[in-house]
Amino acid sequence: MRTQVAIVGAGPAGLFLGHLLRQAGIDAVVLERRDRAYVEGRVRAGVLEQVTVDLMDRLDLGRRMHREGLVHTGTNIAADGELFRIDMAALTGGASVMVYGQQEVMKDLFDAAEPRGVKVIFDAEDVALHDIDSAKPHVTWRKDGVEQRLDCDVIAGCDGFHGVTRAAIPAGVLKTFERVYPFGWLGVLADVPPCDHELIYCNHERGFALASMRSPTRSRYYLQCGLDEKIEDWSDDRFWDELCLRLGDEAAGRVTRGPSFEKSIAPLRSFVGEPMRHGRLFLAGDAAHIVPPTGAKGMNLAVSDVVMLAEALSEYFLDGSEAGLDGYSARALARVWKAERFSWWFTGLTHRFPDRDGFDRKIQVAELDYIRGSRAAQVTLAENYVGLPLV
Ligand code: APR
Ligand code: PHB
């Protein structure tokens, strides 16, 4: 088999790239280790920046999103129970975000893949990269016990944080930067109306909480928890009690309790691997970088990476110029690091750090109070939250 671009991984990065290349008339094959149900079933964040909304539209995939998604022009912060609103639209000249679950985005991408000729091979085991330093790289894998080989010009590593593509970059070349946080997020999905029509990011003495949603009838809530905590110890009752405590009386009074149908604990991490290119291998999305979920930048960063990568690949395959490919890593990393900074800062502002003392807590409270009273601080928060421009 031969193609122009071998894409490893069919998460948001790999599938968006597959669609972008298809639209540009560039031949690509997506290799995915798992099956569609697994990839689509993973519960992730659900806040789309304008960059992501624009891409859905550009690919003519935005119809259901505009019908079912919720446009949010503001977001809320609660500091020890007292709420204030960040009017994102007023602070940014009209920008907003779209609340639409990553699972829905994936469904739209998969549904359109086959009819449009985006080739996805599922259940590809033991994907391995070969000759990435040469002009003729290839990829091998096993499917149904049979060895397969794909020759290509370029490999796109879209296989997430635990994938194989980043590991193909020699250790002496790849520089990694990492921060692991001493807590996780316990997330719950429940078919109950959300407690607010917008999100509430909540800093409380007992730890962070987030009130989010998937629709007017489905709520998504999170609680900061210890990394050693067990799901079994969190009954629904305990979860709702703790959530209401942290949200404070005003929002807690509007919480509708109900049975959860998904409950999971995820660790928080900041990570960047540089450069995002080695030879004919180009990394995009979680394969290159991870952000903590505070601010919901994960999928949006995967999208900005692949928009830039698709532009570079179009220049290469359609115009014969390598300039875009040469500039890809630096261009992508400039935006990635700003989102890393924002996600790290927003995490620091809103979480309880077990290893920090009373002084740190006072500084946190002072910063929240400053943001509440300062338009300048709110503009900074809002322009990062809605997403920085693609430059
Ligand atoms: N071979 C083939 N596919 C692989 C391999 C492998 N060795 N390893 C991982 N994969 C697949 C995974 O099964 C997954 O479907 O690559 C895909 C990577 O998808 P994500 O982890 O979602 O990463 P990405 O597409 O970069 O999306 C980033 O979306 O899922 C969220 O938290 C993530 O918000 C972040 C954003
Ligand atoms: C979510 O709805 O899952 C969500 C929303 C906002 C975040 C993180 C997660 O910052």
Short mmCIF file of C-alpha atoms and ligand atoms in Angstrom, two decimals:
data_model
loop_
_atom_site.label_atom_id
_atom_site.label_comp_id
_atom_site.label_asym_id
_atom_site.label_seq_id
_atom_site.Cartn_x
_atom_site.Cartn_y
_atom_site.Cartn_z
CA MET A 1 0.00 0.00 0.00
CA ARG A 2 1.13 3.54 -0.66
CA THR A 3 -0.17 6.93 0.40
CA GLN A 4 1.08 10.48 0.79
CA VAL A 5 0.41 10.88 4.52
CA ALA A 6 0.22 8.03 7.04
CA ILE A 7 -1.71 9.29 10.08
CA VAL A 8 -1.25 7.30 13.28
CA GLY A 9 -4.25 7.62 15.64
CA ALA A 10 -7.94 8.39 14.99
CA GLY A 11 -8.63 10.71 17.92
CA PRO A 12 -9.57 14.34 17.23
CA ALA A 13 -6.09 15.19 15.88
CA GLY A 14 -5.90 12.26 13.44
CA LEU A 15 -9.48 12.44 12.19
CA PHE A 16 -9.56 16.22 11.74
CA LEU A 17 -6.28 15.95 9.83
CA GLY A 18 -7.68 13.12 7.71
CA HIS A 19 -10.68 15.27 6.76
CA LEU A 20 -8.53 18.37 6.08
CA LEU A 21 -6.21 16.43 3.78
CA ARG A 22 -9.13 14.79 1.98
CA GLN A 23 -10.61 18.24 1.39
CA ALA A 24 -7.26 19.43 -0.03
CA GLY A 25 -7.04 16.40 -2.34
CA ILE A 26 -4.06 14.87 -0.51
CA ASP A 27 -4.10 11.10 -0.07
CA ALA A 28 -3.95 9.84 3.52
CA VAL A 29 -4.61 6.70 5.57
CA VAL A 30 -5.47 6.79 9.29
CA LEU A 31 -4.25 3.86 11.41
CA GLU A 32 -6.08 3.36 14.70
CA ARG A 33 -5.20 0.78 17.34
CA ARG A 34 -8.71 0.48 18.78
CA ASP A 35 -12.19 0.27 17.22
CA ARG A 36 -14.60 3.12 16.52
CA ALA A 37 -16.81 2.46 19.56
CA TYR A 38 -13.83 2.74 21.89
CA VAL A 39 -12.50 5.98 20.41
CA GLU A 40 -15.95 7.56 20.27
CA GLY A 41 -16.95 6.41 23.73
CA ARG A 42 -14.20 8.15 25.69
CA VAL A 43 -15.65 10.96 27.77
CA ARG A 44 -13.58 14.13 27.46
CA ALA A 45 -14.13 17.87 27.78
CA GLY A 46 -16.78 19.64 25.78
CA VAL A 47 -15.88 23.29 25.20
CA LEU A 48 -14.98 24.28 21.64
CA GLU A 49 -13.01 27.43 20.87
CA GLN A 50 -13.89 29.49 17.80
CA VAL A 51 -10.94 27.84 15.99
CA THR A 52 -12.63 24.45 16.41
CA VAL A 53 -16.11 25.72 15.53
CA ASP A 54 -14.65 27.32 12.39
CA LEU A 55 -12.97 24.06 11.39
CA MET A 56 -16.19 22.08 11.80
CA ASP A 57 -17.87 24.62 9.50
CA ARG A 58 -15.03 24.64 6.98
CA LEU A 59 -15.32 20.86 6.72
CA ASP A 60 -19.10 21.20 6.38
CA LEU A 61 -19.53 19.16 9.57
CA GLY A 62 -21.07 21.87 11.74
CA ARG A 63 -24.79 21.43 11.16
CA ARG A 64 -25.60 19.26 14.19
CA MET A 65 -23.19 21.27 16.35
CA HIS A 66 -25.03 24.51 15.56
CA ARG A 67 -28.37 22.81 16.20
CA GLU A 68 -27.53 20.98 19.43
CA GLY A 69 -24.50 22.83 20.80
CA LEU A 70 -24.84 25.62 23.37
CA VAL A 71 -23.19 28.98 22.68
CA HIS A 72 -21.70 30.42 25.90
CA THR A 73 -20.83 34.11 25.95
CA GLY A 74 -19.67 34.06 29.56
CA THR A 75 -18.34 31.84 32.31
CA ASN A 76 -18.46 32.04 36.11
CA ILE A 77 -15.98 31.84 38.93
CA ALA A 78 -16.95 31.03 42.49
CA ALA A 79 -14.56 31.96 45.27
CA ASP A 80 -15.60 30.31 48.52
CA GLY A 81 -19.20 30.27 47.40
CA GLU A 82 -19.44 33.80 45.99
CA LEU A 83 -20.07 33.90 42.26
CA PHE A 84 -18.92 36.38 39.67
CA ARG A 85 -19.31 36.29 35.92
CA ILE A 86 -16.69 36.81 33.21
CA ASP A 87 -18.58 38.32 30.27
CA MET A 88 -16.35 36.85 27.58
CA ALA A 89 -18.20 38.34 24.65
CA ALA A 90 -18.15 41.89 26.07
CA LEU A 91 -14.48 41.58 27.03
CA THR A 92 -13.23 40.18 23.72
CA GLY A 93 -15.28 42.03 21.13
CA GLY A 94 -17.87 39.32 20.68
CA ALA A 95 -16.07 35.99 21.02
CA SER A 96 -17.79 32.98 22.58
CA VAL A 97 -17.31 29.23 23.03
CA MET A 98 -19.50 26.31 21.98
CA VAL A 99 -20.44 23.63 24.49
CA TYR A 100 -20.55 20.41 22.44
CA GLY A 101 -19.05 17.18 23.76
CA GLN A 102 -15.91 15.72 22.25
CA GLN A 103 -17.89 12.49 21.84
CA GLU A 104 -20.32 14.35 19.56
CA VAL A 105 -17.44 15.85 17.56
CA MET A 106 -15.99 12.37 17.11
CA LYS A 107 -19.35 10.97 16.00
CA ASP A 108 -19.67 13.70 13.35
CA LEU A 109 -16.10 13.07 12.13
CA PHE A 110 -16.56 9.28 11.94
CA ASP A 111 -20.01 9.47 10.31
CA ALA A 112 -18.61 11.63 7.51
CA ALA A 113 -15.35 9.69 7.09
CA GLU A 114 -16.50 6.81 4.93
CA PRO A 115 -18.89 8.74 2.64
CA ARG A 116 -16.14 11.28 1.95
CA GLY A 117 -13.39 8.76 1.37
CA VAL A 118 -11.37 9.41 4.53
CA LYS A 119 -9.66 6.03 4.97
CA VAL A 120 -9.50 4.71 8.54
CA ILE A 121 -8.06 1.30 9.42
CA PHE A 122 -9.20 0.18 12.88
CA ASP A 123 -7.65 -2.51 15.10
CA ALA A 124 -4.16 -1.84 13.73
CA GLU A 125 -1.87 -3.59 16.22
CA ASP A 126 1.82 -2.92 16.85
CA VAL A 127 2.11 0.14 14.61
CA ALA A 128 5.83 0.83 14.01
CA LEU A 129 7.57 3.66 12.14
CA HIS A 130 10.53 3.04 9.84
CA ASP A 131 13.10 5.27 8.10
CA ILE A 132 11.60 8.52 9.38
CA ASP A 133 14.96 10.19 8.67
CA SER A 134 14.70 9.34 4.98
CA ALA A 135 12.51 10.69 2.16
CA LYS A 136 10.82 7.27 1.93
CA PRO A 137 9.48 6.36 5.37
CA HIS A 138 7.03 3.54 5.93
CA VAL A 139 4.74 2.24 8.62
CA THR A 140 4.03 -1.39 9.54
CA TRP A 141 1.29 -2.95 11.68
CA ARG A 142 -0.62 -6.17 12.16
CA LYS A 143 -4.30 -6.62 11.43
CA ASP A 144 -6.13 -9.89 12.06
CA GLY A 145 -2.75 -11.56 12.52
CA VAL A 146 -1.44 -10.40 9.11
CA GLU A 147 1.57 -8.06 8.73
CA GLN A 148 0.81 -4.87 6.78
CA ARG A 149 3.01 -2.17 5.27
CA LEU A 150 2.23 1.38 4.14
CA ASP A 151 4.79 3.43 2.20
CA CYS A 152 4.37 7.18 2.45
CA ASP A 153 6.02 10.59 2.14
CA VAL A 154 5.13 11.90 5.57
CA ILE A 155 3.94 10.42 8.88
CA ALA A 156 1.60 12.38 11.17
CA GLY A 157 1.89 11.25 14.80
CA CYS A 158 -1.63 11.78 16.20
CA ASP A 159 -1.60 8.84 18.60
CA GLY A 160 -2.03 10.65 21.90
CA PHE A 161 0.17 10.85 24.97
CA HIS A 162 0.76 7.07 25.26
CA GLY A 163 1.30 6.48 21.54
CA VAL A 164 4.40 5.23 19.71
CA THR A 165 5.24 8.13 17.40
CA ARG A 166 6.81 10.54 19.91
CA ALA A 167 9.04 7.66 21.07
CA ALA A 168 10.41 7.38 17.50
CA ILE A 169 12.18 10.72 17.98
CA PRO A 170 15.72 9.99 19.29
CA ALA A 171 16.09 10.72 23.00
CA GLY A 172 18.95 13.14 22.33
CA VAL A 173 16.73 15.21 20.03
CA LEU A 174 13.45 15.29 21.94
CA LYS A 175 13.30 17.71 24.89
CA THR A 176 10.45 17.23 27.33
CA PHE A 177 8.97 19.65 29.84
CA GLU A 178 6.57 18.41 32.45
CA ARG A 179 4.56 19.31 35.54
CA VAL A 180 2.56 16.68 37.39
CA TYR A 181 -0.08 18.01 39.79
CA PRO A 182 -0.67 16.47 43.22
CA PHE A 183 -4.39 15.85 42.62
CA GLY A 184 -6.88 14.53 40.08
CA TRP A 185 -10.41 15.27 38.83
CA LEU A 186 -13.33 13.06 39.74
CA GLY A 187 -15.87 13.50 36.93
CA VAL A 188 -19.54 12.59 36.86
CA LEU A 189 -22.14 12.57 34.08
CA ALA A 190 -25.82 12.61 35.04
CA ASP A 191 -29.05 13.16 33.14
CA VAL A 192 -30.19 16.10 35.23
CA PRO A 193 -30.51 19.77 34.20
CA PRO A 194 -27.33 21.80 34.84
CA CYS A 195 -27.31 24.13 37.87
CA ASP A 196 -26.57 27.16 35.68
CA HIS A 197 -26.88 28.04 32.01
CA GLU A 198 -23.09 28.62 31.98
CA LEU A 199 -20.07 26.91 33.56
CA ILE A 200 -18.93 27.58 37.13
CA TYR A 201 -15.24 27.19 38.02
CA CYS A 202 -15.10 27.02 41.77
CA ASN A 203 -12.23 27.65 44.17
CA HIS A 204 -13.07 26.36 47.63
CA GLU A 205 -11.08 25.71 50.78
CA ARG A 206 -11.90 21.99 50.34
CA GLY A 207 -10.72 21.96 46.72
CA PHE A 208 -11.74 22.83 43.17
CA ALA A 209 -15.13 22.02 41.66
CA LEU A 210 -16.51 22.56 38.15
CA ALA A 211 -20.13 22.67 37.05
CA SER A 212 -20.35 21.95 33.32
CA MET A 213 -22.88 20.41 30.96
CA ARG A 214 -23.44 18.52 27.74
CA SER A 215 -27.00 19.70 27.05
CA PRO A 216 -29.95 21.32 28.86
CA THR A 217 -30.74 17.90 30.33
CA ARG A 218 -27.25 16.45 30.90
CA SER A 219 -24.80 17.75 33.51
CA ARG A 220 -21.07 17.21 33.79
CA TYR A 221 -19.57 17.90 37.21
CA TYR A 222 -16.03 17.56 38.53
CA LEU A 223 -14.42 17.59 41.97
CA GLN A 224 -10.73 17.89 42.72
CA CYS A 225 -9.70 14.71 44.52
CA GLY A 226 -6.58 12.99 45.85
CA LEU A 227 -4.64 10.79 43.42
CA ASP A 228 -5.00 7.84 45.79
CA GLU A 229 -8.79 8.06 45.99
CA LYS A 230 -10.98 5.23 44.71
CA ILE A 231 -14.15 5.57 42.65
CA GLU A 232 -15.83 2.98 44.91
CA ASP A 233 -15.49 5.40 47.83
CA TRP A 234 -17.50 8.03 45.98
CA SER A 235 -21.18 7.12 46.13
CA ASP A 236 -23.47 9.46 44.22
CA ASP A 237 -24.72 10.88 47.53
CA ARG A 238 -21.21 11.67 48.70
CA PHE A 239 -20.44 13.30 45.35
CA TRP A 240 -23.53 15.55 45.39
CA ASP A 241 -22.96 16.54 49.03
CA GLU A 242 -19.36 17.53 48.40
CA LEU A 243 -20.22 19.34 45.15
CA CYS A 244 -22.89 21.44 46.87
CA LEU A 245 -20.54 22.29 49.70
CA ARG A 246 -17.89 23.57 47.29
CA LEU A 247 -20.26 25.40 44.93
CA GLY A 248 -21.71 27.49 47.77
CA ASP A 249 -25.33 28.14 48.68
CA GLU A 250 -26.34 30.15 45.61
CA ALA A 251 -25.37 27.56 42.98
CA ALA A 252 -25.94 24.56 45.27
CA GLY A 253 -29.56 25.60 45.62
CA ARG A 254 -29.98 25.03 41.88
CA VAL A 255 -28.26 21.63 41.72
CA THR A 256 -30.54 18.78 40.64
CA ARG A 257 -29.32 15.47 42.01
CA GLY A 258 -29.76 12.20 40.16
CA PRO A 259 -28.03 8.90 39.43
CA SER A 260 -24.67 9.23 37.67
CA PHE A 261 -24.05 7.06 34.61
CA GLU A 262 -20.33 7.76 34.28
CA LYS A 263 -17.79 8.33 37.02
CA SER A 264 -14.02 8.42 36.59
CA ILE A 265 -10.84 9.88 38.08
CA ALA A 266 -8.22 11.48 35.83
CA PRO A 267 -4.79 12.79 36.84
CA LEU A 268 -3.69 16.30 35.82
CA ARG A 269 -0.52 16.92 33.88
CA SER A 270 1.23 19.59 31.84
CA PHE A 271 3.65 18.20 29.23
CA VAL A 272 5.37 19.43 26.08
CA GLY A 273 7.74 17.50 23.79
CA GLU A 274 9.92 19.57 21.47
CA PRO A 275 10.43 19.74 18.56
CA MET A 276 7.15 18.55 17.07
CA ARG A 277 8.98 17.32 13.98
CA HIS A 278 11.78 14.87 13.30
CA GLY A 279 12.64 14.09 9.68
CA ARG A 280 9.41 13.03 7.99
CA LEU A 281 7.51 12.61 11.27
CA PHE A 282 5.23 15.43 12.46
CA LEU A 283 3.51 15.28 15.86
CA ALA A 284 0.11 16.82 16.59
CA GLY A 285 -2.23 16.91 19.60
CA ASP A 286 -1.69 14.90 22.77
CA ALA A 287 1.21 13.01 21.13
CA ALA A 288 3.20 16.24 21.56
CA HIS A 289 1.60 17.96 24.54
CA ILE A 290 -0.81 17.57 27.44
CA VAL A 291 -2.63 20.28 29.39
CA PRO A 292 -4.57 19.93 32.64
CA PRO A 293 -8.30 20.09 31.80
CA THR A 294 -8.88 23.45 33.56
CA GLY A 295 -9.95 25.64 30.64
CA ALA A 296 -10.65 22.70 28.28
CA LYS A 297 -7.78 23.35 25.88
CA GLY A 298 -6.88 19.71 25.02
CA MET A 299 -8.96 19.12 21.91
CA ASN A 300 -8.72 22.75 20.80
CA LEU A 301 -4.93 22.51 20.77
CA ALA A 302 -5.10 19.30 18.74
CA VAL A 303 -7.25 21.24 16.27
CA SER A 304 -4.91 24.23 15.96
CA ASP A 305 -1.97 21.84 15.43
CA VAL A 306 -3.64 19.98 12.58
CA VAL A 307 -4.91 23.15 10.92
CA MET A 308 -1.27 24.34 10.80
CA LEU A 309 0.00 20.91 9.75
CA ALA A 310 -2.58 20.62 6.95
CA GLU A 311 -1.52 24.05 5.65
CA ALA A 312 2.14 22.97 5.66
CA LEU A 313 1.32 19.66 3.94
CA SER A 314 -0.76 21.45 1.29
CA GLU A 315 2.16 23.76 0.56
CA TYR A 316 4.41 20.74 0.24
CA PHE A 317 2.23 18.45 -1.86
CA LEU A 318 0.41 21.06 -3.94
CA ASP A 319 3.06 23.83 -4.32
CA GLY A 320 6.25 21.82 -3.84
CA SER A 321 7.50 24.06 -1.02
CA GLU A 322 9.02 22.72 2.21
CA ALA A 323 8.88 26.10 3.98
CA GLY A 324 5.64 25.29 5.81
CA LEU A 325 6.92 21.91 6.97
CA ASP A 326 10.15 23.53 8.20
CA GLY A 327 8.20 26.14 10.15
CA TYR A 328 5.52 23.82 11.54
CA SER A 329 7.08 22.92 14.89
CA ALA A 330 7.96 26.49 15.90
CA ARG A 331 4.60 27.85 14.73
CA ALA A 332 2.59 25.19 16.55
CA LEU A 333 4.67 25.40 19.74
CA ALA A 334 4.19 29.17 20.00
CA ARG A 335 0.45 28.63 20.41
CA VAL A 336 0.84 25.44 22.44
CA TRP A 337 2.99 27.15 25.08
CA LYS A 338 0.50 29.98 25.52
CA ALA A 339 -2.27 27.43 26.12
CA GLU A 340 0.06 25.51 28.46
CA ARG A 341 0.63 28.73 30.38
CA PHE A 342 -3.08 29.50 30.62
CA SER A 343 -4.09 25.96 31.68
CA TRP A 344 -1.31 25.89 34.30
CA TRP A 345 -2.28 29.34 35.61
CA PHE A 346 -6.02 28.60 35.72
CA THR A 347 -5.28 25.33 37.54
CA GLY A 348 -3.11 27.17 40.05
CA LEU A 349 -5.75 29.83 40.60
CA THR A 350 -8.59 27.44 41.30
CA HIS A 351 -7.17 24.33 43.03
CA ARG A 352 -6.10 23.51 46.56
CA PHE A 353 -2.44 22.49 46.64
CA PRO A 354 -1.83 20.10 49.56
CA ASP A 355 1.85 21.09 49.76
CA ARG A 356 1.23 24.84 49.91
CA ASP A 357 0.73 26.94 52.99
CA GLY A 358 -1.48 29.75 54.26
CA PHE A 359 0.51 32.40 52.41
CA ASP A 360 -0.18 30.74 49.04
CA ARG A 361 -3.87 30.49 49.89
CA LYS A 362 -4.00 34.22 50.74
CA ILE A 363 -2.31 35.05 47.42
CA GLN A 364 -4.88 32.89 45.58
CA VAL A 365 -7.79 34.62 47.31
CA ALA A 366 -6.24 38.03 46.54
CA GLU A 367 -5.83 37.15 42.86
CA LEU A 368 -9.45 35.99 42.60
CA ASP A 369 -10.56 39.23 44.25
CA TYR A 370 -8.36 41.22 41.87
CA ILE A 371 -9.89 39.48 38.84
CA ARG A 372 -13.37 40.15 40.16
CA GLY A 373 -12.60 43.89 40.31
CA SER A 374 -10.34 44.42 37.33
CA ARG A 375 -11.48 44.65 33.75
CA ALA A 376 -7.86 44.25 32.58
CA ALA A 377 -7.53 40.95 34.45
CA GLN A 378 -10.87 39.76 33.09
CA VAL A 379 -9.84 40.60 29.51
CA THR A 380 -6.70 38.49 29.97
CA LEU A 381 -8.73 35.56 31.28
CA ALA A 382 -11.45 35.91 28.63
CA GLU A 383 -9.18 36.17 25.58
CA ASN A 384 -7.30 33.06 26.65
CA TYR A 385 -10.47 31.16 27.53
CA VAL A 386 -12.16 31.76 24.17
CA GLY A 387 -8.90 30.82 22.45
CA LEU A 388 -5.97 32.80 21.10
CA PRO A 389 -5.87 33.48 17.37
CA LEU A 390 -4.13 31.13 14.98
CA VAL A 391 -1.04 33.01 13.80
N1 APR B 1 -1.20 2.91 17.09
C1 APR B 1 -2.35 3.40 16.57
N2 APR B 1 -3.20 4.21 17.24
C2 APR B 1 -2.85 4.55 18.49
C3 APR B 1 -1.65 4.09 19.09
C4 APR B 1 -0.82 3.23 18.34
N3 APR B 1 0.32 2.76 18.85
N4 APR B 1 -1.58 4.60 20.33
C5 APR B 1 -2.67 5.34 20.50
N5 APR B 1 -3.44 5.31 19.40
C6 APR B 1 -4.74 5.98 19.19
C7 APR B 1 -5.62 5.96 20.41
O1 APR B 1 -6.37 4.76 20.49
C8 APR B 1 -6.51 7.18 20.17
O2 APR B 1 -7.68 6.86 19.47
O3 APR B 1 -4.50 7.36 18.93
C9 APR B 1 -5.65 8.11 19.33
C10 APR B 1 -5.19 9.34 20.08
O4 APR B 1 -6.31 10.13 20.41
P1 APR B 1 -6.31 11.14 21.66
O5 APR B 1 -5.63 10.51 22.81
O6 APR B 1 -7.70 11.61 21.82
O7 APR B 1 -5.35 12.34 21.19
P2 APR B 1 -5.61 13.54 20.17
O8 APR B 1 -6.26 13.08 18.93
O9 APR B 1 -4.30 14.25 20.10
O10 APR B 1 -6.66 14.44 20.91
C11 APR B 1 -6.29 15.35 21.87
O11 APR B 1 -8.56 15.02 22.60
O12 APR B 1 -8.96 12.96 23.56
C12 APR B 1 -8.70 14.29 23.83
O13 APR B 1 -7.61 14.45 25.94
C13 APR B 1 -7.45 14.54 24.58
O14 APR B 1 -8.23 16.70 24.69
C14 APR B 1 -7.24 15.92 24.12
C15 APR B 1 -7.46 15.85 22.66
C1 PHB B 2 -16.33 19.49 30.53
O1 PHB B 2 -17.49 19.86 30.30
O2 PHB B 2 -16.03 18.30 30.53
C2 PHB B 2 -15.30 20.50 30.82
C3 PHB B 2 -15.61 21.84 30.69
C4 PHB B 2 -14.67 22.79 30.98
C5 PHB B 2 -13.41 22.42 31.40
C6 PHB B 2 -13.08 21.08 31.52
C7 PHB B 2 -14.03 20.12 31.23
O3 PHB B 2 -12.51 23.37 31.71
#
